[in-house]
Every structure is written in C-alpha cells, then in structure tokens.
Short mmCIF file of N, CA, C and O in Angstrom, two decimals:
data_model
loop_
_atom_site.label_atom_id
_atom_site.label_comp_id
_atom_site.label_asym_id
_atom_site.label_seq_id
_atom_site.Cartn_x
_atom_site.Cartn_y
_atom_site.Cartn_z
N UNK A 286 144.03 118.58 72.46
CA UNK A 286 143.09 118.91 71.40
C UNK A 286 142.58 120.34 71.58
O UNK A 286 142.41 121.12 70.65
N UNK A 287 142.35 120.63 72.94
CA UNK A 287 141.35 121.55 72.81
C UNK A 287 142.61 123.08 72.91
O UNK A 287 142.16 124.22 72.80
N UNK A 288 144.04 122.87 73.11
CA UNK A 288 144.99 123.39 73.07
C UNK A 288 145.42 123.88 71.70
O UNK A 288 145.82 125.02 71.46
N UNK A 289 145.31 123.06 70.98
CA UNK A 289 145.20 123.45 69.45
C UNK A 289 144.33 123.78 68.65
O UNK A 289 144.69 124.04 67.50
N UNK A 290 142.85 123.87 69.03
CA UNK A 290 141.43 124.51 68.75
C UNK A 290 141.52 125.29 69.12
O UNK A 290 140.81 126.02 68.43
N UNK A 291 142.08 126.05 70.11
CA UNK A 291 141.81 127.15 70.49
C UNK A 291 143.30 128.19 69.79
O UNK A 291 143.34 129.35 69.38
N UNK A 292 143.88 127.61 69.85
CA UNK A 292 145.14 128.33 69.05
C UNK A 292 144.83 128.91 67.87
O UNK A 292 145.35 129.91 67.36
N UNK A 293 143.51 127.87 67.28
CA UNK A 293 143.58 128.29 65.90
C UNK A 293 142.59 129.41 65.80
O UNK A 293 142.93 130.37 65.11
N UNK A 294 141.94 129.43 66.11
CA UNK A 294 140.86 131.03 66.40
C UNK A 294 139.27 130.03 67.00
O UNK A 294 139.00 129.18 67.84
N UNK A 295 138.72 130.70 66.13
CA UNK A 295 137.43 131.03 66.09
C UNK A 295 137.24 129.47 66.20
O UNK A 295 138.18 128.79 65.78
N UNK A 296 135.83 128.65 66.84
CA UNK A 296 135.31 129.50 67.80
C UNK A 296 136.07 129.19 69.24
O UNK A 296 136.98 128.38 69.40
N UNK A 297 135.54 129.96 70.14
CA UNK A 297 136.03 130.48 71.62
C UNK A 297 135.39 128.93 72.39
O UNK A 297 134.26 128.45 72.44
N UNK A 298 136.52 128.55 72.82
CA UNK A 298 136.30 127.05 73.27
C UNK A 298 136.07 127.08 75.08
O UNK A 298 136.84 127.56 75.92
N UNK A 299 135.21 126.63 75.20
CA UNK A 299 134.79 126.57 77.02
C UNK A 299 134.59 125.22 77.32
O UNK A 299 133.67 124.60 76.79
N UNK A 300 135.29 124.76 78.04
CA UNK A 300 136.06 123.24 78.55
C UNK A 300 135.66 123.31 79.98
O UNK A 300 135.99 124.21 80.75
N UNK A 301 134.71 122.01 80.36
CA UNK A 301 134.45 121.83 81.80
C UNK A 301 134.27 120.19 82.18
O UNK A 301 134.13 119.32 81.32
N UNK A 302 134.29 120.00 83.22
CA UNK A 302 134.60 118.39 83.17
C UNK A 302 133.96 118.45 84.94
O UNK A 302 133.76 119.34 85.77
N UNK A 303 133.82 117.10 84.89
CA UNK A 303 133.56 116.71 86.59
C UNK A 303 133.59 114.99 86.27
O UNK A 303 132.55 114.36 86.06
N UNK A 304 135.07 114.29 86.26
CA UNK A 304 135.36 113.35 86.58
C UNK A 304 136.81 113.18 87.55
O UNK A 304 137.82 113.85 87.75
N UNK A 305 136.09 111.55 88.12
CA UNK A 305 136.93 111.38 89.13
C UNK A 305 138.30 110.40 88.71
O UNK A 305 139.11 110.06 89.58
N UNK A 306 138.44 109.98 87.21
CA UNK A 306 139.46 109.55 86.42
C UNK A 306 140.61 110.00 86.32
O UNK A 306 140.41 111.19 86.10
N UNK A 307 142.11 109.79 86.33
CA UNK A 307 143.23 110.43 85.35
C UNK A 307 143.39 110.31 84.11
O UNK A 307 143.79 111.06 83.21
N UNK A 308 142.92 108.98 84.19
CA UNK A 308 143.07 108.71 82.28
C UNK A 308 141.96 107.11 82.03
O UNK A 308 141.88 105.99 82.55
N UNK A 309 141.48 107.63 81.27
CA UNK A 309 140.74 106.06 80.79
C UNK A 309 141.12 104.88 80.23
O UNK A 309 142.32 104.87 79.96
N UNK A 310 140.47 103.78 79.92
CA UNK A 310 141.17 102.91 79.18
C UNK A 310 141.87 103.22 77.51
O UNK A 310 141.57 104.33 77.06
N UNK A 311 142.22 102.87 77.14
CA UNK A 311 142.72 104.07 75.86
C UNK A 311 141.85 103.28 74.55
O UNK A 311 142.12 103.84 73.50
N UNK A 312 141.14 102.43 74.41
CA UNK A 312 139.84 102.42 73.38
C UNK A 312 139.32 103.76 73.23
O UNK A 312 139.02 104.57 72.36
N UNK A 313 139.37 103.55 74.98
CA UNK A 313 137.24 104.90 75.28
C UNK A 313 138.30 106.15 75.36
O UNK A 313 137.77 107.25 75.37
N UNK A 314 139.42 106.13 75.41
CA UNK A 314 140.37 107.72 75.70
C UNK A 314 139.88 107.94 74.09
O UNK A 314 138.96 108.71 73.80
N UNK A 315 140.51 107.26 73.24
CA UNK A 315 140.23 107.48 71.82
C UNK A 315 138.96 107.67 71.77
O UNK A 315 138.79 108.84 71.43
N UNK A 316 138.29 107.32 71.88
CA UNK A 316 136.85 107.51 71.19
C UNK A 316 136.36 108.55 71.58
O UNK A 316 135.89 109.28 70.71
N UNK A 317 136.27 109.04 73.13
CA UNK A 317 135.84 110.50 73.38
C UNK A 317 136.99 111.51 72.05
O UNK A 317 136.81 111.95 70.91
N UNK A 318 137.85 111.51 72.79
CA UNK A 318 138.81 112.02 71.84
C UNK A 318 138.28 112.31 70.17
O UNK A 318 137.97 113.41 69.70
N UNK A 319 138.29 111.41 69.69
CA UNK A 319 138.13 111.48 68.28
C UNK A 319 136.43 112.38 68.12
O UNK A 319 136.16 113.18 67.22
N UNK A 320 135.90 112.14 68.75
CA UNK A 320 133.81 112.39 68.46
C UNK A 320 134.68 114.21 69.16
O UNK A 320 134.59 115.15 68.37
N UNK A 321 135.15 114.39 70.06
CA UNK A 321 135.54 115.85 70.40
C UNK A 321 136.08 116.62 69.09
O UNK A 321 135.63 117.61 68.49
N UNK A 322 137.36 115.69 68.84
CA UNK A 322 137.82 116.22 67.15
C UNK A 322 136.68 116.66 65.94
O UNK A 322 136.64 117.59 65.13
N UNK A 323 135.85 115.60 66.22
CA UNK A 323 134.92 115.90 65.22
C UNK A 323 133.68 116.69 64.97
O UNK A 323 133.06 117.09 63.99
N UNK A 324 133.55 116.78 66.60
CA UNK A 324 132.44 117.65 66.77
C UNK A 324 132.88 119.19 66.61
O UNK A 324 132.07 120.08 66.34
N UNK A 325 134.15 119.39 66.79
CA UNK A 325 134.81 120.70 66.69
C UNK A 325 135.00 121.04 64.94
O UNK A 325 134.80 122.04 64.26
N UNK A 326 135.43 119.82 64.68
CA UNK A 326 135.80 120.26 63.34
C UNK A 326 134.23 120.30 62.20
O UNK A 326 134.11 120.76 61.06
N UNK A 327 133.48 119.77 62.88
CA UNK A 327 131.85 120.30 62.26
C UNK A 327 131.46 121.68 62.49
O UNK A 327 130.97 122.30 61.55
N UNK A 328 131.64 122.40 63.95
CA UNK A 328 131.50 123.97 64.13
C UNK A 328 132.33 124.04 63.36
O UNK A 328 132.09 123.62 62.23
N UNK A 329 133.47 124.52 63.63
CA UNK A 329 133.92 125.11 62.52
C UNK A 329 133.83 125.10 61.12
O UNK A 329 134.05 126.09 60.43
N UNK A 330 133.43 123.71 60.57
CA UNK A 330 132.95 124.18 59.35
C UNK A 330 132.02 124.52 58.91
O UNK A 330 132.06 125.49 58.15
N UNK A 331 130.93 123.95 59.17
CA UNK A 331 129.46 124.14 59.44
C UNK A 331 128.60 125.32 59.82
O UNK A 331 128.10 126.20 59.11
N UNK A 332 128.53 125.08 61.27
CA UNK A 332 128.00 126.08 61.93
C UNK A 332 129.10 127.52 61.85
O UNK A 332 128.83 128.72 61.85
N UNK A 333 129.84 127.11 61.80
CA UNK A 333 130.60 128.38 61.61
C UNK A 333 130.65 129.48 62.83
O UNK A 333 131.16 130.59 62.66
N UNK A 334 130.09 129.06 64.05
CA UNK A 334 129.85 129.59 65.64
C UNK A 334 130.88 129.98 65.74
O UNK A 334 131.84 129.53 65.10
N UNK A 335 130.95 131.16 66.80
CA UNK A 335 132.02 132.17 67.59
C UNK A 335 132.19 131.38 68.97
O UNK A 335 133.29 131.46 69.52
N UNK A 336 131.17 130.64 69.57
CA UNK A 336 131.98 130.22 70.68
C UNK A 336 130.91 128.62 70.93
O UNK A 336 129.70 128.46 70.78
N UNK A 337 131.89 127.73 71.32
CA UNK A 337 131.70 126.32 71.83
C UNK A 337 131.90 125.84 73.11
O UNK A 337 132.65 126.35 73.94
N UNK A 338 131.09 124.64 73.31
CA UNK A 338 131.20 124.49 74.59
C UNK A 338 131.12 123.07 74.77
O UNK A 338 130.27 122.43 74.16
N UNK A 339 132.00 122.46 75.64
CA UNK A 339 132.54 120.73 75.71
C UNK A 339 132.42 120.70 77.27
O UNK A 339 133.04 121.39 78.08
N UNK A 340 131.41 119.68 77.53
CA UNK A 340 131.65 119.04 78.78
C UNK A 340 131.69 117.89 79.00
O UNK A 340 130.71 117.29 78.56
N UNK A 341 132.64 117.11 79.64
CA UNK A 341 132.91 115.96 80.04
C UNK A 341 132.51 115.76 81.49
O UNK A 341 133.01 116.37 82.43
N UNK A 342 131.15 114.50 81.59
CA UNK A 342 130.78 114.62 83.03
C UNK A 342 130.99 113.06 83.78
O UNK A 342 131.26 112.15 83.01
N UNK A 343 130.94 112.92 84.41
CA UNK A 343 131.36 111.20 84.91
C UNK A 343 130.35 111.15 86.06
O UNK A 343 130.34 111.91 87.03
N UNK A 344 129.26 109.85 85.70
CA UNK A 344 128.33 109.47 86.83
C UNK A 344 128.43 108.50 87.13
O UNK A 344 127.98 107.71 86.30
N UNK A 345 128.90 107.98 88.13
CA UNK A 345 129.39 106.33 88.58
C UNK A 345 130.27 106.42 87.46
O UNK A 345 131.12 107.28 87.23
N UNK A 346 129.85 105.04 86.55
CA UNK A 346 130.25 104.26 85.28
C UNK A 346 130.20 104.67 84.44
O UNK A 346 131.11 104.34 83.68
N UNK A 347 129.17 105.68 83.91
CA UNK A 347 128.69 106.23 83.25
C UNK A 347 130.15 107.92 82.45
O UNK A 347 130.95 108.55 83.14
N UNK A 348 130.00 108.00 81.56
CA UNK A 348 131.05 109.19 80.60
C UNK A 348 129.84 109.84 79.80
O UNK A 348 129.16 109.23 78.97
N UNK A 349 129.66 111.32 80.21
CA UNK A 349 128.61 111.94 78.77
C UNK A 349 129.67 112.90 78.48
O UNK A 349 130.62 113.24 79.18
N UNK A 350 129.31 113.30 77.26
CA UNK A 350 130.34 114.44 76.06
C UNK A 350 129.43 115.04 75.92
O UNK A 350 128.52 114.29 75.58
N UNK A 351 128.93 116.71 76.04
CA UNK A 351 128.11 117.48 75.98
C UNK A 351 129.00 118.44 74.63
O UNK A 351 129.98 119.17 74.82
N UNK A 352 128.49 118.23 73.65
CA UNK A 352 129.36 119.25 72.49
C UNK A 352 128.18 120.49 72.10
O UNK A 352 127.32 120.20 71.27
N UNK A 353 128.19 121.60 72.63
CA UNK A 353 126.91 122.66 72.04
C UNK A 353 127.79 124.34 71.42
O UNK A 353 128.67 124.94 72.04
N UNK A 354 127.42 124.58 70.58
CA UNK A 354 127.69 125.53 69.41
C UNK A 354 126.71 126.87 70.10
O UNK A 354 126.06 126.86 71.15
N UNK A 355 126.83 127.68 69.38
CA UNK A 355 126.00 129.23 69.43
C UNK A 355 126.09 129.73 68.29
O UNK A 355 125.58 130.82 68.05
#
C-alpha cells in the first residue's frame, strides 16, 4: 500500500512500526489494511497535506494505527 502511495506523489509518506508479528490473522491484516487505504485516500483528498505519517505499534495484544496529516 504504502509502495503505491508513495509512487503516486503527494503527500510524503513516513511509515514506522514496532511490532513483534510477521503477519496477522488476515480478518485484522484486512482491516488495518483497508482503515490505512482510507485514511490515505482522505489526505489526499481532503486535507490535501504534503506529508503523512502511519504508525503501527503493538502492546502485548493490543494493535494501534496512528494516521496524522500536516
């Protein structure tokens, strides 16, 4: 995803993560997945921001998606 967001221009995508996973169950793979798609495809239309920022953090059990614009 974020391979092809960034291909396409604008905005400048900054990707950071701190999990101890390879891959999730593929419900919750999809669902981060898709809310990432969407939160990107709202900057860009929307906010219309030059640069974004996605973090994926893992606490125990716990998955947060941090999506923030400029």
């Amino acid at each position: 995803l974020l391979h092809e967001q960034r291909a396409a221009g604008e905005p400048v995508i900054e990707f950071t993560h701190d999990v101890q996973f390879e891959r999730l169950p593929s419900t919750l793979e999809s669902a981060v997945f898709r809310i990432a798609q969407e939160a990107l495809t709202n900057i860009r239309r929307h906010s219309r921001a030059q640069r974004a920022r996605l973090e994926l953090n893992q606490r125990g059990d716990r998955l947060a998606l941090l999506v923030q614009d400029w």
